[in-house]
mmCIF file with all atom_site columns, C-alpha atoms and ligand atoms in Angstrom:
data_model
loop_
_atom_site.group_PDB
_atom_site.id
_atom_site.type_symbol
_atom_site.label_atom_id
_atom_site.label_alt_id
_atom_site.label_comp_id
_atom_site.label_asym_id
_atom_site.label_entity_id
_atom_site.label_seq_id
_atom_site.pdbx_PDB_ins_code
_atom_site.Cartn_x
_atom_site.Cartn_y
_atom_site.Cartn_z
_atom_site.occupancy
_atom_site.B_iso_or_equiv
_atom_site.pdbx_formal_charge
_atom_site.auth_seq_id
_atom_site.auth_comp_id
_atom_site.auth_asym_id
_atom_site.auth_atom_id
_atom_site.pdbx_PDB_model_num
ATOM   1   C CA . MET B 1 1   ? 0.000  0.000  0.000   1.00 50.00 ? 520  MET B CA 1
ATOM   2   C CA . GLY B 1 2   ? 2.731  2.416  1.003   1.00 57.00 ? 521  GLY B CA 1
ATOM   3   C CA . TYR B 1 3   ? 4.753  1.435  -2.004  1.00 56.00 ? 522  TYR B CA 1
ATOM   4   C CA . PHE B 1 4   ? 1.820  1.947  -4.313  1.00 54.00 ? 523  PHE B CA 1
ATOM   5   C CA . PHE B 1 5   ? 1.243  5.370  -2.798  1.00 52.00 ? 524  PHE B CA 1
ATOM   6   C CA . TYR B 1 6   ? 4.872  6.188  -3.331  1.00 51.00 ? 525  TYR B CA 1
ATOM   7   C CA . LEU B 1 7   ? 4.620  5.090  -6.966  1.00 51.00 ? 526  LEU B CA 1
ATOM   8   C CA . THR B 1 8   ? 1.517  7.191  -7.487  1.00 51.00 ? 527  THR B CA 1
ATOM   9   C CA . LEU B 1 9   ? 3.242  10.176 -5.955  1.00 49.00 ? 528  LEU B CA 1
ATOM   10  C CA . SER B 1 10  ? 6.298  9.630  -8.130  1.00 53.00 ? 529  SER B CA 1
ATOM   11  C CA . PHE B 1 11  ? 4.074  9.389  -11.145 1.00 47.00 ? 530  PHE B CA 1
ATOM   12  C CA . LEU B 1 12  ? 2.417  12.671 -10.234 1.00 44.00 ? 531  LEU B CA 1
ATOM   13  C CA . TYR B 1 13  ? 5.816  14.315 -9.883  1.00 47.00 ? 532  TYR B CA 1
ATOM   14  C CA . PHE B 1 14  ? 6.759  12.789 -13.195 1.00 47.00 ? 533  PHE B CA 1
ATOM   15  C CA . LEU B 1 15  ? 3.679  14.270 -14.841 1.00 44.00 ? 534  LEU B CA 1
ATOM   16  C CA . LEU B 1 16  ? 4.403  17.659 -13.306 1.00 44.00 ? 535  LEU B CA 1
ATOM   17  C CA . PHE B 1 17  ? 7.966  17.403 -14.526 1.00 47.00 ? 536  PHE B CA 1
ATOM   18  C CA . ILE B 1 18  ? 6.914  16.445 -18.055 1.00 44.00 ? 537  ILE B CA 1
ATOM   19  C CA . ASN B 1 19  ? 4.354  19.191 -18.069 1.00 44.00 ? 538  ASN B CA 1
ATOM   20  C CA . GLY B 1 20  ? 6.970  21.627 -16.884 1.00 45.00 ? 539  GLY B CA 1
ATOM   21  C CA . ALA B 1 21  ? 9.481  20.400 -19.401 1.00 45.00 ? 540  ALA B CA 1
ATOM   22  C CA . ILE B 1 22  ? 7.090  20.469 -22.332 1.00 47.00 ? 541  ILE B CA 1
ATOM   23  C CA . GLY B 1 23  ? 4.690  23.242 -21.392 1.00 44.00 ? 542  GLY B CA 1
ATOM   24  C CA . ASP B 1 24  ? 6.867  25.804 -19.744 1.00 45.00 ? 543  ASP B CA 1
ATOM   25  C CA . PRO B 1 25  ? 10.461 26.098 -20.901 1.00 49.00 ? 544  PRO B CA 1
ATOM   26  C CA . LEU B 1 26  ? 9.197  25.772 -24.462 1.00 67.00 ? 545  LEU B CA 1
ATOM   27  C CA . THR B 1 27  ? 8.576  29.432 -24.555 1.00 88.00 ? 546  THR B CA 1
ATOM   28  C CA . ILE B 1 28  ? 8.940  31.542 -27.640 1.00 95.00 ? 547  ILE B CA 1
ATOM   29  C CA . GLY B 1 29  ? 12.378 32.555 -26.389 1.00 96.00 ? 548  GLY B CA 1
ATOM   30  C CA . SER B 1 30  ? 13.816 29.067 -26.085 1.00 95.00 ? 549  SER B CA 1
ATOM   31  C CA . THR B 1 31  ? 12.231 27.927 -29.356 1.00 96.00 ? 550  THR B CA 1
ATOM   32  C CA . CYS B 1 32  ? 13.659 30.929 -31.202 1.00 97.00 ? 551  CYS B CA 1
ATOM   33  C CA . LYS B 1 33  ? 17.017 30.436 -29.533 1.00 97.00 ? 552  LYS B CA 1
ATOM   34  C CA . ALA B 1 34  ? 17.206 26.828 -30.711 1.00 96.00 ? 553  ALA B CA 1
ATOM   35  C CA . ALA B 1 35  ? 15.851 27.767 -34.144 1.00 97.00 ? 554  ALA B CA 1
ATOM   36  C CA . SER B 1 36  ? 18.341 30.593 -34.707 1.00 97.00 ? 555  SER B CA 1
ATOM   37  C CA . GLN B 1 37  ? 21.175 28.348 -33.521 1.00 97.00 ? 556  GLN B CA 1
ATOM   38  C CA . SER B 1 38  ? 20.196 25.685 -36.046 1.00 95.00 ? 557  SER B CA 1
ATOM   39  C CA . ASP B 1 39  ? 19.995 28.235 -38.888 1.00 96.00 ? 558  ASP B CA 1
ATOM   40  C CA . SER B 1 40  ? 22.588 31.012 -38.885 1.00 96.00 ? 559  SER B CA 1
ATOM   41  C CA . LYS B 1 41  ? 20.501 33.081 -41.318 1.00 97.00 ? 560  LYS B CA 1
ATOM   42  C CA . LEU B 1 42  ? 17.552 33.176 -38.939 1.00 98.00 ? 561  LEU B CA 1
ATOM   43  C CA . SER B 1 43  ? 17.429 36.193 -36.649 1.00 98.00 ? 562  SER B CA 1
ATOM   44  C CA . TYR B 1 44  ? 16.469 35.469 -33.041 1.00 98.00 ? 563  TYR B CA 1
ATOM   45  C CA . ASP B 1 45  ? 14.871 38.907 -32.656 1.00 98.00 ? 564  ASP B CA 1
ATOM   46  C CA . PHE B 1 46  ? 12.817 38.501 -35.829 1.00 98.00 ? 565  PHE B CA 1
ATOM   47  C CA . CYS B 1 47  ? 11.666 35.066 -34.650 1.00 98.00 ? 566  CYS B CA 1
ATOM   48  C CA . VAL B 1 48  ? 10.540 36.336 -31.231 1.00 97.00 ? 567  VAL B CA 1
ATOM   49  C CA . ALA B 1 49  ? 8.760  39.393 -32.675 1.00 97.00 ? 568  ALA B CA 1
ATOM   50  C CA . ALA B 1 50  ? 7.027  37.319 -35.367 1.00 98.00 ? 569  ALA B CA 1
ATOM   51  C CA . LEU B 1 51  ? 5.754  34.573 -33.044 1.00 97.00 ? 570  LEU B CA 1
ATOM   52  C CA . LYS B 1 52  ? 4.668  37.112 -30.414 1.00 96.00 ? 571  LYS B CA 1
ATOM   53  C CA . SER B 1 53  ? 2.585  38.917 -33.026 1.00 97.00 ? 572  SER B CA 1
ATOM   54  C CA . ASP B 1 54  ? 0.070  36.076 -32.763 1.00 96.00 ? 573  ASP B CA 1
ATOM   55  C CA . PRO B 1 55  ? -1.593 36.064 -29.308 1.00 95.00 ? 574  PRO B CA 1
ATOM   56  C CA . LYS B 1 56  ? -2.188 32.291 -29.620 1.00 95.00 ? 575  LYS B CA 1
ATOM   57  C CA . SER B 1 57  ? 1.563  31.802 -29.256 1.00 95.00 ? 576  SER B CA 1
ATOM   58  C CA . ARG B 1 58  ? 1.425  32.600 -25.524 1.00 92.00 ? 577  ARG B CA 1
ATOM   59  C CA . THR B 1 59  ? -0.206 29.262 -24.754 1.00 92.00 ? 578  THR B CA 1
ATOM   60  C CA . ALA B 1 60  ? 1.096  27.249 -27.705 1.00 94.00 ? 579  ALA B CA 1
ATOM   61  C CA . ASP B 1 61  ? 3.368  24.234 -27.439 1.00 94.00 ? 580  ASP B CA 1
ATOM   62  C CA . LEU B 1 62  ? 6.156  23.564 -29.918 1.00 95.00 ? 581  LEU B CA 1
ATOM   63  C CA . LYS B 1 63  ? 3.756  22.066 -32.435 1.00 96.00 ? 582  LYS B CA 1
ATOM   64  C CA . GLY B 1 64  ? 1.452  25.067 -32.039 1.00 96.00 ? 583  GLY B CA 1
ATOM   65  C CA . LEU B 1 65  ? 4.354  27.438 -32.637 1.00 97.00 ? 584  LEU B CA 1
ATOM   66  C CA . GLY B 1 66  ? 5.183  25.502 -35.801 1.00 97.00 ? 585  GLY B CA 1
ATOM   67  C CA . ILE B 1 67  ? 1.620  25.925 -37.087 1.00 97.00 ? 586  ILE B CA 1
ATOM   68  C CA . ILE B 1 68  ? 1.582  29.602 -36.100 1.00 98.00 ? 587  ILE B CA 1
ATOM   69  C CA . SER B 1 69  ? 4.816  30.208 -37.994 1.00 98.00 ? 588  SER B CA 1
ATOM   70  C CA . ILE B 1 70  ? 3.420  28.639 -41.178 1.00 98.00 ? 589  ILE B CA 1
ATOM   71  C CA . GLU B 1 71  ? 0.197  30.622 -40.809 1.00 98.00 ? 590  GLU B CA 1
ATOM   72  C CA . LEU B 1 72  ? 2.257  33.809 -40.475 1.00 98.00 ? 591  LEU B CA 1
ATOM   73  C CA . SER B 1 73  ? 3.939  32.961 -43.790 1.00 98.00 ? 592  SER B CA 1
ATOM   74  C CA . ILE B 1 74  ? 0.536  32.396 -45.399 1.00 98.00 ? 593  ILE B CA 1
ATOM   75  C CA . SER B 1 75  ? -0.845 35.766 -44.317 1.00 98.00 ? 594  SER B CA 1
ATOM   76  C CA . ASN B 1 76  ? 2.434  37.471 -45.145 1.00 98.00 ? 595  ASN B CA 1
ATOM   77  C CA . ALA B 1 77  ? 2.528  35.944 -48.634 1.00 98.00 ? 596  ALA B CA 1
ATOM   78  C CA . THR B 1 78  ? -1.103 36.940 -49.148 1.00 98.00 ? 597  THR B CA 1
ATOM   79  C CA . ASN B 1 79  ? -0.228 40.564 -48.312 1.00 98.00 ? 598  ASN B CA 1
ATOM   80  C CA . VAL B 1 80  ? 2.811  40.422 -50.588 1.00 98.00 ? 599  VAL B CA 1
ATOM   81  C CA . VAL B 1 81  ? 0.646  39.220 -53.496 1.00 98.00 ? 600  VAL B CA 1
ATOM   82  C CA . SER B 1 82  ? -1.624 42.248 -53.115 1.00 97.00 ? 601  SER B CA 1
ATOM   83  C CA . ASN B 1 83  ? 1.378  44.580 -52.751 1.00 97.00 ? 602  ASN B CA 1
ATOM   84  C CA . ILE B 1 84  ? 2.807  43.225 -56.008 1.00 98.00 ? 603  ILE B CA 1
ATOM   85  C CA . ALA B 1 85  ? -0.551 43.646 -57.748 1.00 97.00 ? 604  ALA B CA 1
ATOM   86  C CA . LYS B 1 86  ? -0.527 47.315 -56.639 1.00 96.00 ? 605  LYS B CA 1
ATOM   87  C CA . LEU B 1 87  ? 3.059  47.817 -57.851 1.00 96.00 ? 606  LEU B CA 1
ATOM   88  C CA . LEU B 1 88  ? 2.140  46.328 -61.241 1.00 97.00 ? 607  LEU B CA 1
ATOM   89  C CA . LYS B 1 89  ? -0.587 48.960 -61.708 1.00 96.00 ? 608  LYS B CA 1
ATOM   90  C CA . ASP B 1 90  ? 2.070  51.684 -61.753 1.00 93.00 ? 609  ASP B CA 1
ATOM   91  C CA . LYS B 1 91  ? 2.336  52.751 -65.405 1.00 91.00 ? 610  LYS B CA 1
ATOM   92  C CA . SER B 1 92  ? 5.802  54.283 -64.944 1.00 91.00 ? 611  SER B CA 1
ATOM   93  C CA . ILE B 1 93  ? 7.292  50.958 -63.872 1.00 90.00 ? 612  ILE B CA 1
ATOM   94  C CA . ASP B 1 94  ? 10.519 49.868 -65.581 1.00 91.00 ? 613  ASP B CA 1
ATOM   95  C CA . PRO B 1 95  ? 9.726  47.074 -68.099 1.00 93.00 ? 614  PRO B CA 1
ATOM   96  C CA . PHE B 1 96  ? 12.421 44.794 -66.690 1.00 95.00 ? 615  PHE B CA 1
ATOM   97  C CA . ALA B 1 97  ? 11.206 45.289 -63.121 1.00 95.00 ? 616  ALA B CA 1
ATOM   98  C CA . LYS B 1 98  ? 7.703  44.570 -64.401 1.00 96.00 ? 617  LYS B CA 1
ATOM   99  C CA . THR B 1 99  ? 8.638  41.133 -65.754 1.00 97.00 ? 618  THR B CA 1
ATOM   100 C CA . VAL B 1 100 ? 10.365 40.258 -62.485 1.00 97.00 ? 619  VAL B CA 1
ATOM   101 C CA . LEU B 1 101 ? 7.367  41.459 -60.469 1.00 98.00 ? 620  LEU B CA 1
ATOM   102 C CA . GLU B 1 102 ? 5.143  39.242 -62.604 1.00 98.00 ? 621  GLU B CA 1
ATOM   103 C CA . ASP B 1 103 ? 7.401  36.273 -61.831 1.00 98.00 ? 622  ASP B CA 1
ATOM   104 C CA . CYS B 1 104 ? 7.268  37.142 -58.126 1.00 98.00 ? 623  CYS B CA 1
ATOM   105 C CA . LEU B 1 105 ? 3.491  37.327 -58.308 1.00 98.00 ? 624  LEU B CA 1
ATOM   106 C CA . ASP B 1 106 ? 3.389  33.789 -59.759 1.00 98.00 ? 625  ASP B CA 1
ATOM   107 C CA . LEU B 1 107 ? 5.899  32.504 -57.213 1.00 98.00 ? 626  LEU B CA 1
ATOM   108 C CA . TYR B 1 108 ? 3.987  33.871 -54.218 1.00 98.00 ? 627  TYR B CA 1
ATOM   109 C CA . SER B 1 109 ? 0.577  32.923 -55.627 1.00 98.00 ? 628  SER B CA 1
ATOM   110 C CA . ASP B 1 110 ? 1.848  29.334 -55.835 1.00 98.00 ? 629  ASP B CA 1
ATOM   111 C CA . ALA B 1 111 ? 3.477  29.543 -52.389 1.00 98.00 ? 630  ALA B CA 1
ATOM   112 C CA . ILE B 1 112 ? 0.148  30.239 -50.627 1.00 98.00 ? 631  ILE B CA 1
ATOM   113 C CA . PRO B 1 113 ? -1.580 26.886 -51.411 1.00 98.00 ? 632  PRO B CA 1
ATOM   114 C CA . THR B 1 114 ? 1.733  25.095 -50.866 1.00 98.00 ? 633  THR B CA 1
ATOM   115 C CA . LEU B 1 115 ? 2.030  26.615 -47.376 1.00 98.00 ? 634  LEU B CA 1
ATOM   116 C CA . LYS B 1 116 ? -1.587 25.673 -46.667 1.00 98.00 ? 635  LYS B CA 1
ATOM   117 C CA . GLU B 1 117 ? -0.701 22.111 -47.602 1.00 98.00 ? 636  GLU B CA 1
ATOM   118 C CA . ALA B 1 118 ? 2.294  22.334 -45.256 1.00 98.00 ? 637  ALA B CA 1
ATOM   119 C CA . VAL B 1 119 ? -0.025 23.045 -42.288 1.00 98.00 ? 638  VAL B CA 1
ATOM   120 C CA . GLY B 1 120 ? -1.942 19.835 -43.022 1.00 98.00 ? 639  GLY B CA 1
ATOM   121 C CA . LYS B 1 121 ? 1.219  17.810 -43.528 1.00 98.00 ? 640  LYS B CA 1
ATOM   122 C CA . PHE B 1 122 ? 2.774  19.128 -40.320 1.00 98.00 ? 641  PHE B CA 1
ATOM   123 C CA . ASN B 1 123 ? -0.446 18.355 -38.421 1.00 97.00 ? 642  ASN B CA 1
ATOM   124 C CA . SER B 1 124 ? -0.498 14.806 -39.761 1.00 97.00 ? 643  SER B CA 1
ATOM   125 C CA . LYS B 1 125 ? 3.199  14.341 -38.858 1.00 97.00 ? 644  LYS B CA 1
ATOM   126 C CA . ASP B 1 126 ? 4.344  14.195 -42.480 1.00 98.00 ? 645  ASP B CA 1
ATOM   127 C CA . TYR B 1 127 ? 7.412  16.248 -41.591 1.00 97.00 ? 646  TYR B CA 1
ATOM   128 C CA . TYR B 1 128 ? 9.154  15.348 -44.821 1.00 98.00 ? 647  TYR B CA 1
ATOM   129 C CA . GLN B 1 129 ? 6.443  16.850 -47.046 1.00 98.00 ? 648  GLN B CA 1
ATOM   130 C CA . ALA B 1 130 ? 5.937  19.792 -44.661 1.00 98.00 ? 649  ALA B CA 1
ATOM   131 C CA . ASN B 1 131 ? 9.652  20.532 -45.072 1.00 98.00 ? 650  ASN B CA 1
ATOM   132 C CA . VAL B 1 132 ? 9.442  20.249 -48.879 1.00 98.00 ? 651  VAL B CA 1
ATOM   133 C CA . ASP B 1 133 ? 6.434  22.611 -48.982 1.00 98.00 ? 652  ASP B CA 1
ATOM   134 C CA . VAL B 1 134 ? 7.898  25.256 -46.680 1.00 98.00 ? 653  VAL B CA 1
ATOM   135 C CA . SER B 1 135 ? 11.259 25.032 -48.486 1.00 98.00 ? 654  SER B CA 1
ATOM   136 C CA . SER B 1 136 ? 9.558  25.787 -51.786 1.00 98.00 ? 655  SER B CA 1
ATOM   137 C CA . ALA B 1 137 ? 7.950  28.915 -50.270 1.00 98.00 ? 656  ALA B CA 1
ATOM   138 C CA . MET B 1 138 ? 11.372 29.922 -48.955 1.00 98.00 ? 657  MET B CA 1
ATOM   139 C CA . ASP B 1 139 ? 12.823 29.428 -52.456 1.00 98.00 ? 658  ASP B CA 1
ATOM   140 C CA . ALA B 1 140 ? 10.107 31.702 -53.842 1.00 98.00 ? 659  ALA B CA 1
ATOM   141 C CA . SER B 1 141 ? 11.437 34.553 -51.679 1.00 98.00 ? 660  SER B CA 1
ATOM   142 C CA . SER B 1 142 ? 15.055 34.127 -52.813 1.00 98.00 ? 661  SER B CA 1
ATOM   143 C CA . THR B 1 143 ? 14.135 33.512 -56.477 1.00 98.00 ? 662  THR B CA 1
ATOM   144 C CA . CYS B 1 144 ? 12.020 36.680 -56.433 1.00 98.00 ? 663  CYS B CA 1
ATOM   145 C CA . GLU B 1 145 ? 14.797 38.772 -54.867 1.00 98.00 ? 664  GLU B CA 1
ATOM   146 C CA . ASP B 1 146 ? 17.482 37.346 -57.186 1.00 97.00 ? 665  ASP B CA 1
ATOM   147 C CA . GLY B 1 147 ? 15.379 38.213 -60.240 1.00 97.00 ? 666  GLY B CA 1
ATOM   148 C CA . PHE B 1 148 ? 15.939 41.926 -59.634 1.00 96.00 ? 667  PHE B CA 1
ATOM   149 C CA . LYS B 1 149 ? 19.687 41.405 -59.353 1.00 95.00 ? 668  LYS B CA 1
ATOM   150 C CA . GLU B 1 150 ? 19.896 40.175 -62.934 1.00 94.00 ? 669  GLU B CA 1
ATOM   151 C CA . ARG B 1 151 ? 19.994 43.721 -64.243 1.00 93.00 ? 670  ARG B CA 1
ATOM   152 C CA . LYS B 1 152 ? 22.347 46.403 -62.958 1.00 92.00 ? 671  LYS B CA 1
ATOM   153 C CA . GLY B 1 153 ? 20.700 49.522 -61.628 1.00 89.00 ? 672  GLY B CA 1
ATOM   154 C CA . VAL B 1 154 ? 17.370 47.824 -60.912 1.00 91.00 ? 673  VAL B CA 1
ATOM   155 C CA . VAL B 1 155 ? 16.451 48.029 -57.239 1.00 93.00 ? 674  VAL B CA 1
ATOM   156 C CA . SER B 1 156 ? 14.150 45.390 -55.818 1.00 95.00 ? 675  SER B CA 1
ATOM   157 C CA . PRO B 1 157 ? 10.959 46.967 -54.484 1.00 96.00 ? 676  PRO B CA 1
ATOM   158 C CA . LEU B 1 158 ? 10.360 43.767 -52.496 1.00 97.00 ? 677  LEU B CA 1
ATOM   159 C CA . THR B 1 159 ? 13.542 43.418 -50.445 1.00 97.00 ? 678  THR B CA 1
ATOM   160 C CA . LYS B 1 160 ? 11.762 43.703 -47.080 1.00 98.00 ? 679  LYS B CA 1
ATOM   161 C CA . GLU B 1 161 ? 8.894  41.450 -48.169 1.00 98.00 ? 680  GLU B CA 1
ATOM   162 C CA . ASN B 1 162 ? 11.277 38.767 -49.475 1.00 98.00 ? 681  ASN B CA 1
ATOM   163 C CA . HIS B 1 163 ? 13.402 39.011 -46.344 1.00 98.00 ? 682  HIS B CA 1
ATOM   164 C CA . ASP B 1 164 ? 10.341 38.632 -44.084 1.00 98.00 ? 683  ASP B CA 1
ATOM   165 C CA . ILE B 1 165 ? 9.066  35.560 -45.957 1.00 98.00 ? 684  ILE B CA 1
ATOM   166 C CA . PHE B 1 166 ? 12.551 34.067 -45.887 1.00 98.00 ? 685  PHE B CA 1
ATOM   167 C CA . GLN B 1 167 ? 12.791 34.542 -42.118 1.00 98.00 ? 686  GLN B CA 1
ATOM   168 C CA . LEU B 1 168 ? 9.243  33.297 -41.446 1.00 98.00 ? 687  LEU B CA 1
ATOM   169 C CA . THR B 1 169 ? 9.802  30.128 -43.473 1.00 98.00 ? 688  THR B CA 1
ATOM   170 C CA . ALA B 1 170 ? 13.177 29.634 -41.757 1.00 98.00 ? 689  ALA B CA 1
ATOM   171 C CA . ILE B 1 171 ? 11.346 29.599 -38.388 1.00 98.00 ? 690  ILE B CA 1
ATOM   172 C CA . SER B 1 172 ? 8.936  26.942 -39.709 1.00 98.00 ? 691  SER B CA 1
ATOM   173 C CA . LEU B 1 173 ? 11.728 24.807 -41.151 1.00 98.00 ? 692  LEU B CA 1
ATOM   174 C CA . ALA B 1 174 ? 13.686 24.911 -37.890 1.00 98.00 ? 693  ALA B CA 1
ATOM   175 C CA . ILE B 1 175 ? 10.614 23.872 -35.884 1.00 97.00 ? 694  ILE B CA 1
ATOM   176 C CA . ILE B 1 176 ? 9.690  21.097 -38.362 1.00 97.00 ? 695  ILE B CA 1
ATOM   177 C CA . GLU B 1 177 ? 13.280 19.848 -38.035 1.00 97.00 ? 696  GLU B CA 1
ATOM   178 C CA . MET B 1 178 ? 12.830 19.591 -34.240 1.00 96.00 ? 697  MET B CA 1
ATOM   179 C CA . PHE B 1 179 ? 10.137 16.934 -34.844 1.00 95.00 ? 698  PHE B CA 1
ATOM   180 C CA . HIS B 1 180 ? 12.143 15.016 -37.409 1.00 82.00 ? 699  HIS B CA 1
HETATM 181 C C1 . NAG W 2 .   ? 5.286  39.929 -42.637 1.00 69.62 ? 1533 NAG W C1 1
HETATM 182 O O1 . NAG W 2 .   ? 5.655  39.454 -41.353 1.00 69.62 ? 1533 NAG W O1 1
HETATM 183 C C2 . NAG W 2 .   ? 6.559  40.302 -40.643 1.00 69.62 ? 1533 NAG W C2 1
HETATM 184 C C3 . NAG W 2 .   ? 6.942  39.596 -39.369 1.00 69.62 ? 1533 NAG W C3 1
HETATM 185 O O2 . NAG W 2 .   ? 5.844  39.209 -38.604 1.00 69.62 ? 1533 NAG W O2 1
HETATM 186 C C4 . NAG W 2 .   ? 5.874  41.641 -40.426 1.00 69.62 ? 1533 NAG W C4 1
HETATM 187 O O3 . NAG W 2 .   ? 6.784  42.512 -39.763 1.00 69.62 ? 1533 NAG W O3 1
HETATM 188 C C5 . NAG W 2 .   ? 5.495  42.241 -41.761 1.00 69.62 ? 1533 NAG W C5 1
HETATM 189 O O4 . NAG W 2 .   ? 4.788  43.442 -41.558 1.00 69.62 ? 1533 NAG W O4 1
HETATM 190 C C6 . NAG W 2 .   ? 4.635  41.278 -42.558 1.00 69.62 ? 1533 NAG W C6 1
HETATM 191 N N1 . NAG W 2 .   ? 4.464  41.816 -43.879 1.00 69.62 ? 1533 NAG W N1 1
HETATM 192 C C7 . NAG W 2 .   ? 3.330  41.750 -44.536 1.00 69.62 ? 1533 NAG W C7 1
HETATM 193 C C8 . NAG W 2 .   ? 3.348  42.375 -45.908 1.00 69.62 ? 1533 NAG W C8 1
HETATM 194 O O5 . NAG W 2 .   ? 2.317  41.221 -44.091 1.00 69.62 ? 1533 NAG W O5 1
#
């Protein structure tokens, strides 16, 4: 009887410990610290600010933070698509910049459904496909930015947007990797 009680008590402590280990120290700070250590291009400060921008992140576990990060990329990419559409309406736009912007529009329009698929794959523990999907959205941001570099004197109007998507997808990839 005493032994059983002891076991029960130990089990309770164990549960509290697990809960503490999984629920508490997995704050945004420690997740972003681990993520930015695993990817030298990922900024810790960007990661913290981005995840904190969603109030759900305060009570989210690691998996929740992963989903939140992908959702941030989806809403970001959606905003970028409408920004590009606005830029394309400008009649005075340089013809070269226009062709690149059109490519960027295609890239980001494709990235949105791909990121939505990534949420489902991540939820169903298909970390491989989630990684492939998020990586392709990350590639969209660098392909878009590189397009403007192909002609001297052309300045990318999307540097901040591409940088933000790159960082957001880097957060997702680092978190997906933690489940791998
Ligand atoms: C994209 O996300 C970043 C980080 O959360 C934010 O600072 C930026 O305003 C967002 N951009 C758009 C166009 O939604």
